Amino acid sequence: MGTVGFVNRGAGVGAILVTGGAGYIGSHVAKALAASGRRVVVMDNLSNGHRGAARFGELVVADVHDVARVRETIRHYEVSAVMHFAASLLVGESVRDPIGYYANNVGGSLAVLEAMVRESVDRFVLSSTAAVYGEPVETPITERHPTVPINPYGETKRAVERALTHFERAYGTRSISLRYFNAAGSDPDGELGEDHRPEVHVIPRAIDAARGGAALQVFGTDYPTPDGTCLRDYIHVSDLARAHVMALAHLDAGGSTGIYNLGIGKPFSVRDVISSVERVSGRHVPAEYAPRRPGDPGVLFASSERIRTDLGWRPDYVELDAMVASAWAWRQAHPNGYQEEAGR
Ligand SMILES: NC(=O)c1ccc[n+]([C@@H]2O[C@H](COP(=O)([O-])OP(=O)(O)OC[C@H]3O[C@@H](n4cnc5c(N)ncnc54)[C@H](O)[C@@H]3O)[C@@H](O)[C@H]2O)c1
């Protein structure tokens, strides 16, 4: 392992730096790490995160581009591994602003990796995405599927995955890149939830529509799918969180670099989401039907066989209603999201 000389950063001892840990997925992972007995330090610039979400470990409010600050944080908290969630993630915005997306997603990742190399931290877990695949040529999508992203967001994540190959060769950085499909749901204890602004994800938007907000816009009803709407693979955020804890254990045990899909392998349509929210909430979901959006494939779902085989991961949540119920419960308890707790 590349951390010879840093005995205080061995497996199970050093803290885990969670960049973007005040955001949706990072906060759930921070909770899972803390529950598994790890010390957590969150670094987030709060551009899209919430102080109220960064409650499992100390919060350092900083931008990941600040290499000196990342290095100082690594030294101060004796960090042994980094989980990197901090990124910009709106596909449409990435098309309009590739400068911003390359800067934050590629530039930000390189800054974190540079700080790690300078401080001899050799374990890295990347939040990657199904968007690296582009238009699917076959489903379910395995990790061997061609990676031809169709938007800057997907390109930036693929660029970081590629950079990791070179970092390993040159500096010994071992990494796990986790390609999430559609993250969904909330912490079953009700301590954390999804509070993106703007919210672009279909489950929280359908929930907001059921609670009297704007009607849910459904893009495309003429796809070659059973009900004409898009099919997607939803994975509960707690199942994602557990996969991160397992990825870390793998790296701590000296395991090798890998790339893994994370989905449940069972797609649900937009109409399924609407029906599920109606069942769970007992309310009607008003919907408006609009034409397809360019670049939205009809069917997108994962094979997660590789992570099942290599790391022994299994999803606990395989039914949409259970995922939706957790999201609904959090929204009902926090109608303004983290605002009332965080002053933001
Ligand atoms: N939500 C999904 O369904 C999904 C799917 C695939 C991949 N991902 C990836 O997972 C990661 C987390 O997604 P999320 O839904 O939790 O997003 P999020 O916006 O809730 O969290 C990202 C966090 O990173 C912070 N951040 C952004 N740029 C930063 C910077 N330069 N310095 C410090 N902090 C910064 C934000 O303030 C925010 O708290 C992202 O990398 C995203 O690309 C998400």
XYZ file of C-alpha atoms and ligand atoms in Angstrom:
388
model
C 0.000 0.000 0.000
C 1.148 3.532 -0.730
C 0.756 4.985 2.772
C 3.944 3.502 4.199
C 5.114 5.789 6.993
C 1.597 6.960 7.854
C 0.845 4.361 10.465
C -1.878 6.492 12.018
C -3.823 6.263 8.769
C -4.231 2.518 8.620
C -7.472 0.668 8.064
C -10.200 1.581 10.504
C -8.151 4.309 12.181
C -8.049 7.433 10.029
C -10.999 9.710 9.453
C -12.938 9.652 6.191
C -13.138 12.926 4.294
C -16.573 13.204 2.681
C -16.568 16.034 0.152
C -20.081 17.241 -0.647
C -21.246 15.619 2.586
C -23.819 18.355 3.224
C -25.652 17.192 0.105
C -28.217 14.476 -0.420
C -26.169 11.304 -0.962
C -23.030 12.436 0.883
C -24.999 13.133 4.075
C -26.538 9.648 4.013
C -23.102 8.116 3.451
C -21.635 10.173 6.314
C -24.336 8.741 8.564
C -23.601 5.169 7.432
C -19.870 5.672 7.935
C -20.409 7.058 11.441
C -22.726 4.137 12.235
C -19.980 1.739 11.117
C -17.623 3.332 13.633
C -15.671 5.623 11.295
C -14.709 9.214 12.092
C -16.125 11.537 9.448
C -15.145 15.004 8.334
C -17.346 16.709 5.765
C -16.030 19.359 3.383
C -18.714 21.304 1.559
C -18.937 24.840 0.184
C -22.710 24.792 0.849
C -23.392 25.844 -2.763
C -26.119 23.194 -2.807
C -25.749 21.559 0.579
C -27.279 22.240 3.964
C -25.649 22.636 7.367
C -28.529 20.647 8.792
C -27.556 17.660 6.633
C -23.911 17.641 7.792
C -24.637 16.274 11.232
C -22.541 13.113 11.198
C -19.006 14.368 11.661
C -17.388 17.768 11.667
C -18.185 20.205 8.888
C -15.421 22.174 7.190
C -17.006 24.846 5.018
C -14.600 25.098 2.101
C -14.352 24.632 -1.633
C -12.580 21.496 -2.792
C -10.565 23.546 -5.279
C -8.616 24.910 -2.321
C -5.813 22.332 -2.341
C -4.101 23.882 0.694
C -7.331 23.647 2.706
C -7.939 20.039 1.653
C -4.347 19.157 2.640
C -4.710 20.912 5.985
C -7.980 19.044 6.613
C -6.354 15.716 5.743
C -3.513 16.401 8.169
C -5.652 17.805 10.947
C -8.188 14.960 10.974
C -5.681 12.242 10.019
C -7.734 11.316 6.986
C -7.079 7.863 5.519
C -9.591 7.872 2.643
C -11.680 10.332 0.655
C -15.215 9.904 -0.630
C -15.828 12.515 -3.278
C -19.435 13.621 -3.799
C -18.844 17.350 -4.380
C -19.949 18.110 -7.922
C -22.477 19.907 -10.093
C -25.121 17.508 -11.365
C -27.738 19.110 -13.585
C -27.539 17.619 -17.066
C -29.288 20.548 -18.789
C -27.147 23.130 -16.992
C -24.011 21.201 -18.004
C -25.000 21.564 -21.664
C -25.315 25.333 -21.227
C -22.248 25.746 -19.000
C -19.510 23.253 -19.830
C -16.876 25.644 -18.417
C -18.510 25.511 -15.002
C -19.022 21.755 -15.141
C -15.474 20.907 -16.216
C -14.163 23.333 -13.588
C -16.192 21.949 -10.704
C -16.330 18.266 -11.585
C -12.954 17.696 -13.219
C -10.995 20.592 -11.697
C -12.476 19.975 -8.236
C -11.707 16.252 -8.373
C -8.130 16.876 -9.517
C -7.632 19.322 -6.651
C -8.811 16.701 -4.139
C -6.631 14.034 -5.736
C -3.608 16.340 -5.726
C -4.103 17.038 -2.020
C -4.391 13.299 -1.378
C -1.205 12.502 -3.273
C 0.719 15.283 -1.487
C -0.505 13.947 1.877
C 0.012 10.257 0.990
C -3.658 9.278 1.179
C -4.205 6.443 -1.279
C -7.906 5.474 -1.075
C -10.602 7.265 -3.056
C -14.280 6.584 -3.702
C -15.850 8.515 -6.578
C -19.526 9.363 -7.088
C -19.867 8.487 -10.736
C -23.064 8.134 -12.709
C -25.031 6.165 -15.280
C -24.614 9.266 -17.464
C -21.137 7.985 -18.428
C -22.816 5.409 -20.689
C -24.802 7.759 -22.938
C -27.439 6.157 -25.172
C -27.733 2.521 -24.131
C -26.955 0.009 -26.863
C -28.223 -2.799 -24.629
C -29.954 -3.190 -21.284
C -29.406 -4.048 -18.546
C -26.263 -1.930 -18.707
C -23.133 -3.673 -17.437
C -19.825 -1.982 -16.681
C -18.552 -3.312 -20.033
C -21.123 -1.218 -21.918
C -19.424 1.470 -24.077
C -18.991 4.820 -22.321
C -20.074 7.496 -24.779
C -21.595 10.280 -22.674
C -24.064 12.531 -24.461
C -23.698 15.559 -22.199
C -20.903 17.451 -20.423
C -22.043 16.174 -17.012
C -21.434 12.546 -18.025
C -18.176 13.505 -19.777
C -16.808 15.169 -16.656
C -17.452 12.079 -14.537
C -15.910 9.787 -17.143
C -12.885 12.106 -17.331
C -12.320 11.688 -13.589
C -12.690 7.905 -13.863
C -10.037 7.942 -16.586
C -7.740 10.208 -14.560
C -7.885 7.668 -11.735
C -6.170 5.075 -13.942
C -3.213 7.413 -14.334
C -3.190 8.389 -10.663
C -2.988 4.749 -9.677
C -0.114 4.082 -12.069
C 1.846 7.159 -11.034
C 0.989 7.542 -7.333
C -0.605 4.298 -6.187
C -4.046 5.840 -5.590
C -6.566 2.982 -5.357
C -10.167 3.842 -6.093
C -13.693 2.614 -6.399
C -15.897 4.482 -8.883
C -19.567 3.912 -8.183
C -21.861 4.599 -11.117
C -25.208 5.353 -9.526
C -28.415 5.133 -11.474
C -31.297 7.159 -9.923
C -30.813 7.787 -6.220
C -34.126 7.824 -4.364
C -35.715 7.908 -0.936
C -34.614 9.178 2.445
C -32.981 7.986 5.622
C -35.446 5.517 7.210
C -34.841 7.156 10.626
C -36.139 10.426 9.193
C -32.957 12.343 10.056
C -31.941 13.141 6.467
C -33.713 13.694 3.191
C -33.523 15.019 -0.351
C -33.540 18.803 -0.675
C -32.137 19.872 -4.047
C -32.785 23.387 -5.282
C -33.969 23.287 -7.949
C -35.334 19.765 -7.588
C -35.118 17.884 -10.873
C -35.679 14.326 -9.672
C -39.013 12.750 -10.442
C -39.900 11.222 -7.039
C -39.544 14.431 -4.981
C -41.254 16.386 -7.750
C -44.166 13.968 -7.785
C -44.341 14.236 -3.990
C -44.365 18.027 -4.170
C -47.128 17.848 -6.780
C -49.174 15.607 -4.441
C -48.630 18.136 -1.640
C -50.160 20.940 -3.724
C -47.071 22.149 -5.599
C -46.655 22.474 -9.356
C -48.026 19.649 -11.514
C -45.457 16.998 -12.376
C -44.162 17.397 -15.911
C -43.902 14.064 -17.682
C -41.605 14.229 -20.700
C -42.636 11.731 -23.360
C -45.543 9.296 -23.408
C -44.669 7.593 -26.689
C -41.575 5.631 -25.733
C -41.524 1.940 -26.679
C -42.192 0.975 -23.044
C -45.280 -0.734 -21.591
C -46.960 2.550 -20.603
C -45.130 4.907 -22.982
C -43.151 6.764 -20.279
C -39.434 6.417 -19.505
C -38.172 3.465 -17.493
C -35.474 4.154 -14.894
C -33.595 2.228 -12.228
C -34.190 3.746 -8.763
C -31.846 2.846 -5.941
C -32.506 3.755 -2.327
C -30.001 6.170 -0.864
C -29.410 3.880 2.161
C -28.464 1.055 -0.210
C -26.083 3.467 -1.928
C -24.659 4.442 1.457
C -24.014 0.820 2.397
C -22.204 0.253 -0.895
C -19.828 3.091 0.010
C -19.058 1.565 3.394
C -18.331 -1.750 1.627
C -16.148 -0.037 -0.976
C -14.118 1.541 1.807
C -13.720 -1.781 3.617
C -12.487 -3.275 0.345
C -9.879 -0.539 -0.119
C -8.861 -0.687 3.557
C -8.251 -4.412 3.169
C -5.845 -3.664 0.299
C -8.444 -4.435 -2.385
C -7.902 -3.328 -5.940
C -9.383 -0.492 -7.966
C -12.806 -1.090 -9.477
C -15.760 0.433 -11.275
C -19.237 -0.655 -10.216
C -22.802 0.069 -11.274
C -25.318 0.692 -8.538
C -28.935 0.092 -9.391
C -31.484 -2.534 -8.446
C -31.788 -3.818 -11.992
C -35.556 -3.453 -12.078
C -36.847 -0.439 -13.940
C -39.938 1.592 -13.046
C -41.748 4.019 -15.345
C -42.734 7.606 -14.629
C -46.340 6.434 -14.440
C -45.238 3.806 -11.882
C -43.745 6.637 -9.808
C -46.992 8.605 -10.010
C -49.068 5.576 -8.960
C -46.666 4.805 -6.138
C -46.793 8.359 -4.748
C -50.597 8.236 -4.971
C -50.708 4.901 -3.101
C -48.272 6.019 -0.409
C -49.744 9.485 0.126
C -53.411 8.766 -0.551
C -53.410 11.922 -2.703
C -53.703 12.668 -6.388
C -50.537 13.612 -8.317
C -51.462 16.241 -10.898
C -49.395 15.702 -14.045
C -48.807 17.556 -17.302
C -47.724 15.585 -20.317
C -45.038 17.138 -22.517
C -42.992 15.931 -25.520
C -39.824 13.891 -25.047
C -36.701 15.805 -24.010
C -33.744 15.380 -26.369
C -31.169 12.977 -24.940
C -33.571 11.139 -22.602
C -33.290 7.426 -23.417
C -36.507 5.409 -23.065
C -35.028 2.635 -20.948
C -32.082 2.876 -18.555
C -31.349 0.213 -16.003
C -28.328 -1.426 -14.523
C -26.837 -4.795 -14.016
C -25.189 -4.586 -10.590
C -23.892 -8.160 -10.737
C -20.278 -7.052 -10.502
C -20.623 -5.324 -7.125
C -22.801 -8.183 -5.864
C -20.082 -10.650 -6.763
C -16.992 -8.652 -5.799
C -18.173 -6.830 -2.676
C -21.227 -8.842 -1.645
C -23.557 -5.824 -1.891
C -27.336 -6.385 -2.128
C -30.100 -3.795 -2.140
C -32.505 -3.854 0.819
C -35.039 -1.775 -1.120
C -36.348 -3.422 -4.278
C -39.883 -2.034 -4.294
C -40.730 1.483 -5.358
C -43.390 2.029 -2.671
C -40.878 1.545 0.147
C -38.486 4.050 -1.439
C -41.281 6.535 -2.044
C -42.646 6.057 1.499
C -39.308 7.090 3.018
C -39.146 10.178 0.792
C -42.778 11.056 1.561
C -42.236 10.734 5.324
C -39.278 13.104 5.278
C -41.071 15.668 3.129
C -44.132 15.594 5.347
C -41.955 16.149 8.416
C -39.841 18.829 6.654
C -42.117 20.745 4.283
C -39.427 23.387 3.773
C -36.607 20.889 3.542
C -33.626 21.778 5.711
C -34.582 25.451 5.679
C -36.179 25.642 9.090
C -33.222 23.883 10.721
C -30.437 25.438 8.720
C -31.570 29.003 8.078
C -30.898 28.403 4.421
N -28.649 12.258 -7.125
C -28.483 11.301 -8.034
O -29.427 10.601 -8.428
C -27.107 11.012 -8.582
C -26.981 10.054 -9.616
C -25.715 9.762 -10.107
C -24.595 10.394 -9.585
N -24.739 11.339 -8.594
C -23.526 11.981 -8.064
O -23.552 11.888 -6.656
C -22.931 13.033 -6.072
C -23.848 13.602 -5.017
O -25.109 13.915 -5.588
P -26.264 14.568 -4.701
O -27.558 14.243 -5.346
O -26.028 14.241 -3.292
O -25.956 16.118 -4.962
P -26.018 17.359 -3.950
O -26.019 18.600 -4.781
O -27.106 17.167 -2.968
O -24.612 17.231 -3.206
C -23.408 17.736 -3.736
C -22.759 18.550 -2.631
O -21.483 19.015 -3.104
C -21.311 20.352 -2.686
N -20.348 20.949 -3.616
C -20.501 21.142 -4.948
N -19.380 21.679 -5.459
C -18.503 21.845 -4.432
C -17.194 22.347 -4.337
N -16.537 22.833 -5.408
N -16.581 22.347 -3.124
C -17.224 21.878 -2.018
N -18.487 21.394 -2.047
C -19.114 21.379 -3.258
C -22.694 20.958 -2.701
O -22.817 22.080 -1.856
C -23.554 19.789 -2.241
O -23.719 19.792 -0.836
C -22.599 13.965 -7.210
O -21.224 13.816 -7.495
C -23.449 13.461 -8.358
O -22.835 13.719 -9.598
C -25.970 11.662 -8.103
